[in-house]
Coordinates of C-alpha atoms in Angstrom, one line a residue:
X18 CA 21.9 -14.6 21.4
X19 CA 18.4 -15.3 21.5
X20 CA 17.0 -17.1 23.8
X21 CA 12.8 -17.8 22.1
X22 CA 12.5 -20.7 21.2
X23 CA 9.9 -21.3 18.3
X24 CA 6.5 -21.9 19.3
X25 CA 3.7 -19.4 19.8
X26 CA 3.7 -17.6 22.6
X27 CA 0.5 -18.3 24.4
X28 CA 1.1 -15.7 27.2
X29 CA 0.9 -13.0 24.4
X30 CA -3.0 -11.1 23.6
X31 CA -3.0 -11.6 19.0
X32 CA -6.3 -10.5 18.8
X33 CA -5.1 -7.3 20.8
X34 CA -2.2 -6.7 18.7
X35 CA -4.3 -7.5 15.6
X36 CA -6.9 -4.4 17.5
X37 CA -3.9 -2.0 17.6
X38 CA -2.7 -2.5 14.3
X39 CA -6.5 -1.6 13.4
X40 CA -6.3 1.2 16.1
X41 CA -3.6 2.6 14.8
X42 CA -4.6 2.7 11.3
X43 CA -7.8 3.8 11.6
X44 CA -7.2 6.9 12.9
X45 CA -6.1 8.1 9.5
X46 CA -9.7 7.2 8.5
X47 CA -12.0 9.1 8.6
X48 CA -15.7 7.0 9.7
X49 CA -18.0 7.3 12.4
X50 CA -16.5 5.7 15.6
X51 CA -19.3 2.7 15.9
X52 CA -18.3 1.9 12.1
X53 CA -15.2 1.1 12.9
X54 CA -15.6 -0.8 16.1
X55 CA -18.0 -2.6 13.9
X56 CA -15.4 -3.8 11.4
X57 CA -13.6 -4.5 13.5
X58 CA -14.6 -6.9 16.0
X59 CA -15.7 -10.7 15.7
X60 CA -19.2 -11.6 14.4
X61 CA -19.9 -14.8 15.4
X62 CA -17.4 -17.2 17.3
X63 CA -18.5 -20.6 17.7
X64 CA -16.7 -22.5 21.0
X65 CA -17.6 -25.6 20.8
X66 CA -16.1 -29.4 22.1
X67 CA -16.5 -33.5 20.9
X68 CA -16.2 -37.0 21.9
X69 CA -13.5 -38.9 19.8
X70 CA -12.9 -43.0 20.6
X71 CA -9.2 -43.0 21.1
X72 CA -7.9 -47.2 21.8
X73 CA -10.5 -47.5 24.1
X74 CA -11.2 -45.2 25.7
X75 CA -12.6 -41.0 25.2
X76 CA -11.3 -38.2 24.0
X77 CA -12.9 -34.5 24.6
X78 CA -11.9 -31.9 21.7
X79 CA -11.3 -28.8 22.0
X80 CA -12.6 -26.3 19.0
X81 CA -13.6 -23.0 17.6
X82 CA -14.9 -21.8 14.0
X83 CA -14.7 -17.6 14.4
X84 CA -16.4 -15.6 11.7
X85 CA -15.1 -12.2 12.0
X86 CA -16.9 -10.3 9.5
X87 CA -20.1 -10.4 7.1
X88 CA -19.9 -7.7 5.4
X89 CA -19.4 -10.2 2.3
X90 CA -20.4 -13.5 2.3
X91 CA -19.6 -15.9 2.4
X92 CA -16.5 -15.8 4.7
X93 CA -13.3 -17.3 4.2
X94 CA -10.4 -19.3 6.6
X95 CA -8.4 -22.0 7.0
X96 CA -8.7 -24.5 9.6
X97 CA -5.7 -25.0 12.1
X98 CA -5.1 -28.2 14.1
X99 CA -2.1 -27.3 16.5
X100 CA -2.1 -27.8 20.4
X101 CA -1.3 -24.4 20.7
X102 CA -4.6 -23.7 19.2
X103 CA -6.4 -21.0 21.6
X104 CA -9.8 -18.9 20.8
X105 CA -7.5 -15.2 20.7
X106 CA -5.3 -17.5 18.5
X107 CA -8.3 -17.8 16.2
X108 CA -9.9 -14.7 16.7
X109 CA -7.3 -13.0 15.7
X110 CA -6.4 -14.9 11.9
X111 CA -9.7 -14.7 10.9
X112 CA -9.4 -10.8 11.3
X113 CA -6.4 -11.5 9.7
X114 CA -8.5 -13.2 7.0
X115 CA -10.9 -9.9 6.6
X116 CA -8.1 -7.2 5.9
X117 CA -6.1 -9.9 3.9
X118 CA -9.3 -10.4 1.3
X119 CA -10.1 -6.8 0.8
X120 CA -6.4 -6.4 0.7
X121 CA -6.3 -8.6 -2.4
X122 CA -9.5 -6.9 -3.3
X123 CA -10.8 -10.8 -2.7
X124 CA -14.5 -10.3 -1.8
X125 CA -15.3 -12.5 1.1
X126 CA -15.3 -12.2 5.3
X127 CA -13.3 -12.9 7.0
X128 CA -12.8 -16.5 8.7
X129 CA -10.9 -18.5 10.6
X130 CA -10.7 -22.6 12.6
X131 CA -8.7 -24.3 15.2
X132 CA -8.6 -27.6 16.6
X133 CA -6.4 -28.2 19.5
X134 CA -4.9 -31.2 19.0
X135 CA -1.2 -32.2 17.6
X136 CA -2.2 -34.6 14.3
X137 CA 1.4 -36.5 15.2
X138 CA -0.6 -38.4 18.3
X139 CA -3.6 -39.8 16.7
X140 CA -3.6 -42.1 13.7
X141 CA -5.1 -41.5 10.5
X142 CA -8.7 -42.3 11.0
X143 CA -8.9 -40.5 14.1
X144 CA -8.1 -37.3 12.2
X145 CA -10.2 -38.1 9.9
X146 CA -13.3 -39.2 12.7
X147 CA -12.3 -35.4 14.6
X148 CA -12.0 -34.1 10.4
X149 CA -15.5 -35.4 10.0
X150 CA -17.1 -34.2 13.6
X151 CA -16.0 -31.0 13.8
X152 CA -17.3 -30.9 10.3
X153 CA -20.4 -32.1 11.4
X154 CA -20.7 -29.7 14.0
X155 CA -20.2 -26.7 11.9
X156 CA -23.0 -27.9 9.7
X157 CA -25.6 -28.6 12.2
X158 CA -24.8 -24.4 13.3
X159 CA -24.7 -23.3 10.0
X160 CA -21.2 -22.1 10.1
X161 CA -19.9 -23.6 6.7
X162 CA -21.1 -23.6 3.1
X163 CA -20.1 -22.4 -0.4
X164 CA -22.1 -19.1 0.3
X165 CA -22.2 -19.4 3.6
X166 CA -18.3 -19.6 5.3
X167 CA -15.9 -21.6 3.5
X168 CA -12.3 -23.4 5.1
X169 CA -9.5 -24.3 4.2
X170 CA -6.1 -25.4 5.2
X171 CA -4.0 -24.0 7.4
X172 CA -1.1 -25.3 9.6
X173 CA -1.6 -28.7 10.6
X174 CA -3.9 -29.3 8.1
X175 CA -4.0 -30.2 3.9
X176 CA -5.5 -31.9 1.5
X177 CA -6.7 -34.5 2.9
X178 CA -8.5 -33.0 5.7
X179 CA -10.1 -30.9 3.0
X180 CA -11.0 -33.9 1.3
X181 CA -12.7 -35.5 4.0
X182 CA -14.5 -32.2 4.9
X183 CA -15.6 -32.4 1.2
X184 CA -17.4 -35.6 0.9
X185 CA -18.5 -34.5 4.6
X186 CA -20.3 -31.8 3.5
X187 CA -22.1 -33.2 0.4
X188 CA -22.7 -36.2 2.3
X189 CA -24.8 -34.2 4.8
X190 CA -26.0 -32.1 1.9
X191 CA -27.4 -34.4 -0.6
X192 CA -28.1 -32.8 -3.9
X193 CA -26.8 -29.7 -3.3
X194 CA -25.2 -28.5 -6.8
X195 CA -22.1 -26.5 -5.0
X196 CA -21.4 -28.9 -2.4
X197 CA -18.1 -29.1 -3.3
X198 CA -17.3 -25.4 -2.8
X199 CA -18.1 -25.4 1.1
X200 CA -14.2 -25.8 1.4
X201 CA -11.4 -24.8 -0.5
X202 CA -7.3 -26.3 -1.0
X203 CA -9.0 -30.0 -2.3
X204 CA -7.0 -31.7 -4.3
X205 CA -6.9 -31.8 -7.9
X206 CA -9.2 -35.4 -8.1
X207 CA -11.5 -34.0 -6.1
X208 CA -12.4 -30.3 -7.7
X209 CA -9.1 -28.3 -6.2
X210 CA -7.3 -26.3 -8.8
X211 CA -4.0 -26.7 -10.1
X212 CA -1.0 -24.0 -8.4
X213 CA -3.1 -23.9 -5.4
X214 CA -1.2 -25.5 -3.1
X215 CA 2.2 -23.0 -4.0
X216 CA 0.3 -20.0 -4.1
X217 CA 0.6 -18.5 -0.8
X218 CA 4.6 -19.4 -1.4
X219 CA 4.5 -18.3 -4.8
X220 CA 2.7 -14.9 -3.2
X221 CA 5.7 -14.5 -1.1
X222 CA 7.9 -14.2 -3.9
X223 CA 6.6 -12.2 -6.1
X224 CA 5.8 -9.5 -2.6
X225 CA 9.3 -9.4 -2.3
X226 CA 10.5 -9.0 -5.7
X227 CA 7.8 -6.3 -6.3
X228 CA 9.2 -4.9 -3.5
X229 CA 12.6 -5.0 -4.2
X230 CA 12.1 -3.5 -7.4
X231 CA 10.8 0.1 -6.4
X232 CA 14.6 1.8 -7.0
X233 CA 13.1 4.8 -4.2
X234 CA 12.9 2.4 -1.7
X235 CA 15.9 0.3 -2.1
X236 CA 17.8 3.2 -2.3
X237 CA 16.5 3.8 1.5
X238 CA 18.1 0.6 2.8
X239 CA 21.1 1.0 0.1
X240 CA 20.6 -1.9 -1.5
X241 CA 20.1 -2.2 -5.9
X242 CA 17.0 -2.7 -7.4
X243 CA 16.4 -6.0 -8.4
X244 CA 16.1 -9.6 -7.0
X245 CA 19.2 -11.4 -8.1
X246 CA 21.4 -11.4 -5.7
X247 CA 19.6 -10.9 -2.5
X248 CA 20.1 -12.8 0.5
X249 CA 17.6 -14.8 2.4
X250 CA 16.6 -16.4 5.1
X251 CA 13.5 -18.3 5.1
X252 CA 12.5 -20.0 8.4
X253 CA 10.0 -22.7 8.4
X254 CA 10.3 -25.5 5.2
X255 CA 6.7 -26.3 5.5
X256 CA 4.3 -25.8 2.8
X257 CA 4.5 -21.5 2.8
X258 CA 7.8 -21.7 3.7
X259 CA 9.2 -24.2 1.0
X260 CA 7.4 -23.0 -2.0
X261 CA 8.5 -18.9 -0.6
X262 CA 12.1 -20.0 -1.0
X263 CA 11.8 -21.9 -4.0
X264 CA 10.2 -19.8 -6.1
X265 CA 12.7 -16.4 -4.7
X266 CA 15.3 -18.6 -5.7
X267 CA 14.1 -19.1 -9.3
X268 CA 13.5 -15.3 -9.8
X269 CA 17.4 -14.9 -8.5
X270 CA 17.6 -14.5 -5.0
X271 CA 20.6 -16.2 -2.9
X272 CA 18.8 -18.8 -0.2
X273 CA 21.2 -18.2 2.4
X274 CA 20.1 -19.7 5.5
X275 CA 16.6 -21.9 6.8
X276 CA 15.3 -23.0 9.7
X277 CA 13.2 -24.9 11.4
X278 CA 12.0 -26.4 14.5
X279 CA 14.9 -28.7 15.0
X280 CA 17.7 -26.3 14.2
X281 CA 19.0 -23.6 11.7
X282 CA 21.2 -24.0 8.8
X283 CA 23.4 -21.0 7.1
X284 CA 26.2 -20.2 4.0
X285 CA 26.5 -16.9 2.7
X286 CA 27.5 -18.1 -1.0
X287 CA 23.5 -20.4 -0.7
X288 CA 21.6 -22.8 0.1
X289 CA 20.3 -25.8 -2.4
X290 CA 16.4 -25.5 -0.5
X291 CA 15.5 -28.8 -2.3
X292 CA 18.0 -30.6 -1.9
X293 CA 17.3 -29.3 1.7
X294 CA 14.4 -30.4 2.3
X295 CA 15.4 -33.7 1.1
X296 CA 17.6 -34.5 3.5
X297 CA 14.8 -33.1 6.5
X298 CA 12.6 -35.4 4.5
X299 CA 15.1 -38.2 4.5
X300 CA 16.4 -38.1 7.8
X301 CA 14.4 -35.6 10.1
X302 CA 16.2 -32.9 10.6
X303 CA 17.6 -29.7 8.3
X304 CA 21.3 -30.1 10.7
X305 CA 23.4 -32.2 9.4
X306 CA 23.1 -30.9 5.3
X307 CA 26.7 -31.1 4.0
X308 CA 25.7 -28.3 2.3
X309 CA 25.8 -25.5 5.4
X310 CA 28.5 -23.9 6.7
X311 CA 27.2 -22.9 10.1
X312 CA 24.3 -24.6 12.2
X313 CA 22.6 -23.6 14.8
X314 CA 20.5 -25.8 17.6
X315 CA 18.7 -23.0 19.0
X316 CA 17.0 -21.8 15.8
X317 CA 16.1 -18.9 16.2
X318 CA 20.0 -17.2 16.0
X319 CA 19.2 -18.8 12.3
X320 CA 17.0 -15.2 12.1
X321 CA 20.0 -13.5 13.2
X322 CA 22.5 -14.0 10.4
X323 CA 23.7 -11.4 7.7
X324 CA 21.2 -11.3 5.2
X325 CA 19.4 -8.7 2.9
X326 CA 15.5 -10.0 2.9
X327 CA 14.1 -12.5 6.3
X328 CA 11.2 -14.2 5.5
X329 CA 9.2 -15.8 8.7
X330 CA 6.7 -18.8 7.1
X331 CA 6.5 -20.6 10.3
X332 CA 4.7 -19.3 13.1
X333 CA 3.6 -15.7 14.8
X334 CA 5.1 -14.0 17.9
X335 CA 8.9 -14.6 16.4
X336 CA 10.5 -11.4 15.9
X337 CA 9.3 -9.9 19.2
X338 CA 11.2 -6.8 20.9
X339 CA 14.1 -9.4 22.0
X340 CA 15.0 -10.2 19.0
X341 CA 14.3 -7.6 16.5
X342 CA 17.8 -5.5 17.1
X343 CA 19.6 -8.9 16.1
X344 CA 18.1 -9.4 13.0
X345 CA 20.3 -8.0 10.0
X346 CA 17.7 -8.1 7.3
X347 CA 16.7 -4.7 6.4
X348 CA 13.7 -6.2 4.6
X349 CA 11.2 -8.4 6.3
X350 CA 8.6 -10.7 4.6
X351 CA 5.7 -12.4 6.7
X352 CA 4.9 -15.3 5.3
X353 CA 4.1 -16.9 8.4
X354 CA 0.6 -14.6 10.6
X355 CA 1.5 -12.3 12.4
X356 CA 5.0 -13.4 13.0
X357 CA 6.6 -9.9 13.8
X358 CA 4.9 -7.8 17.3
X359 CA 3.8 -4.0 17.1
X360 CA 6.8 -2.7 19.2
X361 CA 9.3 -5.0 17.8
X362 CA 7.9 -3.7 14.0
X363 CA 8.3 0.0 15.7
X364 CA 11.9 -0.6 16.4
X365 CA 12.6 -2.4 13.1
X366 CA 11.7 1.3 11.2
X367 CA 13.1 3.2 13.0
X368 CA 16.1 1.5 12.2
X369 CA 14.8 2.2 8.3
X370 CA 13.9 -1.5 8.0
X371 CA 10.7 -2.2 5.7
X372 CA 8.5 -4.6 6.9
X373 CA 5.8 -6.3 4.4
X374 CA 2.4 -6.7 6.6
X375 CA 1.2 -11.0 6.7
X376 CA -2.2 -9.6 5.2
X377 CA -0.6 -8.5 1.5
X378 CA 2.6 -11.1 1.5
X379 CA 0.5 -14.1 2.2
X380 CA -2.8 -14.1 0.7
X381 CA -1.2 -15.8 -2.2
X382 CA -3.3 -18.1 -0.7
X383 CA -6.3 -16.8 -0.3
X384 CA -6.6 -15.4 -4.0
X385 CA -6.4 -18.6 -5.2
X386 CA -9.2 -20.5 -2.8
X387 CA -11.4 -17.6 -4.4
X388 CA -10.6 -19.3 -8.0
X389 CA -10.6 -22.4 -6.6
X390 CA -14.4 -21.7 -5.2
X391 CA -15.2 -20.0 -9.2
X392 CA -14.3 -23.6 -10.2
X393 CA -16.7 -25.2 -7.9
X394 CA -19.3 -22.9 -8.4
X395 CA -19.1 -22.8 -12.1
X396 CA -18.4 -26.3 -12.7
X397 CA -16.4 -26.0 -15.4
X398 CA -11.9 -25.9 -15.3
X399 CA -10.1 -22.7 -16.4
X400 CA -9.1 -23.4 -19.9
X401 CA -11.1 -26.2 -20.8
X402 CA -14.2 -23.7 -22.5
X403 CA -11.8 -21.3 -24.6
X404 CA -8.1 -23.2 -25.0
X405 CA -8.3 -24.5 -28.1
X406 CA -10.2 -21.4 -29.9
X407 CA -7.7 -19.4 -28.8
X408 CA -4.8 -21.8 -29.9
X409 CA -6.2 -22.5 -32.8
X410 CA -6.8 -18.2 -33.7
X411 CA -2.5 -18.0 -32.7
X412 CA -2.1 -20.5 -35.7
X413 CA -3.6 -19.0 -38.5
X414 CA -1.9 -15.4 -37.4
X415 CA 1.6 -17.8 -37.3
X416 CA 0.5 -18.7 -40.5
X417 CA -0.4 -15.1 -41.9
X418 CA 2.7 -13.2 -40.5
X419 CA 4.7 -16.4 -42.1
X420 CA 3.0 -15.7 -45.6
X421 CA 3.3 -12.6 -45.4
X422 CA 7.2 -12.4 -44.1
X423 CA 8.2 -15.4 -46.1
X424 CA 9.9 -16.4 -42.9
X425 CA 9.3 -19.9 -41.7
X426 CA 9.5 -19.8 -37.4
X427 CA 10.8 -23.1 -36.3
X428 CA 8.7 -26.0 -34.2
X429 CA 9.8 -24.8 -31.0
X430 CA 8.9 -21.3 -31.7
X431 CA 5.3 -21.9 -33.3
X432 CA 4.4 -24.3 -30.2
X433 CA 5.1 -21.4 -28.3
X434 CA 3.8 -19.1 -29.6
X435 CA 0.3 -20.9 -31.0
X436 CA 0.1 -22.6 -27.3
X437 CA -3.3 -21.8 -24.8
X438 CA -2.8 -21.1 -21.4
X439 CA -3.3 -24.0 -19.1
X440 CA -5.2 -24.1 -15.9
X441 CA -2.5 -23.6 -14.3
X442 CA -0.6 -20.8 -16.2
X443 CA -4.6 -18.6 -16.1
X444 CA -3.8 -19.1 -11.4
X445 CA -0.6 -18.1 -11.6
X446 CA -0.9 -15.5 -14.0
X447 CA -4.3 -14.3 -11.9
X448 CA -2.0 -14.3 -8.8
X449 CA 0.8 -12.5 -9.9
X450 CA -1.7 -9.8 -11.1
X451 CA -3.3 -9.9 -7.8
X452 CA -0.1 -9.5 -6.3
X453 CA 1.0 -6.9 -8.5
X454 CA -1.4 -4.7 -8.1
X455 CA -2.1 -5.3 -4.2
X456 CA 1.7 -4.2 -3.8
X457 CA 1.3 -0.8 -6.0
X458 CA -2.3 -0.3 -4.8
X459 CA -1.1 -0.4 -0.7
X460 CA 2.0 1.5 -1.4
X461 CA 0.6 3.9 -3.2
X462 CA -1.5 4.7 0.7
X463 CA 2.1 4.4 2.3
X464 CA 3.8 7.3 0.3
X465 CA 0.6 9.8 -0.1
X466 CA 0.3 9.7 3.4
X467 CA 3.6 11.2 5.7
X468 CA 1.9 10.6 8.9
X469 CA 1.3 6.5 7.7
X470 CA 4.9 5.2 9.0
X471 CA 4.1 1.7 7.9
X472 CA 3.4 -0.5 4.6
X473 CA 1.6 -2.5 7.2
X474 CA -1.1 0.5 8.6
X475 CA -0.8 1.2 4.9
X476 CA -2.6 -2.0 4.1
X477 CA -4.7 -1.6 6.6
X478 CA -6.0 1.4 5.8
X479 CA -7.0 1.0 2.4
X480 CA -9.0 -2.6 4.4
X481 CA -11.2 -0.3 6.2
X482 CA -12.1 2.1 3.7
X483 CA -13.0 -1.1 0.6
X484 CA -15.0 -2.8 4.3
X485 CA -16.3 0.3 5.2
X486 CA -18.4 1.1 1.6
X487 CA -19.4 -2.4 2.4
X488 CA -21.2 -1.7 5.4
X489 CA -22.3 1.7 4.0
X490 CA -24.0 0.2 0.6
X491 CA -25.3 -2.8 3.2
X492 CA -26.7 -0.5 5.4
X493 CA -28.7 -2.3 8.9
X494 CA -31.5 -4.1 9.0
X495 CA -34.2 -5.1 10.1

């Protein structure tokens, strides 16, 4: 029986685990040791403290911003609001962002931020003060800007916090034309982009779909190719977990288990993700949901139930050497950052499983953040310039075909063919293309080198090679 709880273990060395994965993959490359050290190291680590008023008293807040790699500019990464945030974690997440961007060919360096608070313990006004003060501290040290470092939402933060950051940056930089490009994950009304909120979860679902589409790989696992009927357990019903489950179900998978802080539920015939989400919203817990066949007060037990695919989409260090042997899934798709320890991964692969690594699987968020950044720099929504032109061109084509064939299409058929792509459709198309191309790119590395024994190592090898080329082309100056 599992004994772990759904928290990040402060005694683990998350950055050390990332470096272990890097060092292991680096042996399959041919780069200079000094260059590899430059790629692996965090370039800038800014740790700071600032006071806020809480009622009639003062409170000191600990915060960080880490810029891992400047091989591309700007650097990019979310801001985590959590009592469990520490410097090691922020460094690890910044490093993962560097490799993640390289894997999906997004031209950013990796960065990450953290504010050591539990947002539930503060009023909206206090959270706004904390967020704005954090932003000002970054501005003072030149750690934020559309061409410098671009934050985004992460665990504990969202569109509201990104709005405060955008407004603070714009206020402190009057007249800067590209000020809204200093942060992504903003609401649509404040120059955000359609599809950003669900992007990470959609990316996870596409990653899983691509993995199970390869018949050769599925045969080794004893599974049929395709997502149809595949049993899935998702850990976490936040933004990433909810949309991962939602889109996996839309793609044909059966969501048999859901796990959250308060416990886990399971139904071998499938769970209605939206109904569970609404039940939790109303009651505060997924426990007590009428459609569950089994409930577990220990949430980690939910991970160990029968399934084909497990999607840990909560926090790091959830699957370790202590519970990996109880996991019945044959595929682990990492929706969270660092949910599987290196020791657990080695055991899982030795037992014939496949892990779709976080560096690739959850890259949907930064991919669409890249699209949002491009939108902010160009100051025009995707599709606005060409949508009507496309519709008129399609209409002319339909009219010509109808005239030649003498067959008239129905109004529904005509509208479907003629309609130009919206911003959301273009964003989803770009995301899908990115995830598909990137999966098969890293799988080729995995298959073409018999010494590379995991998809994570293959992804890391691909990332190292791309980053190395950037540094070599940049040179060293002065």
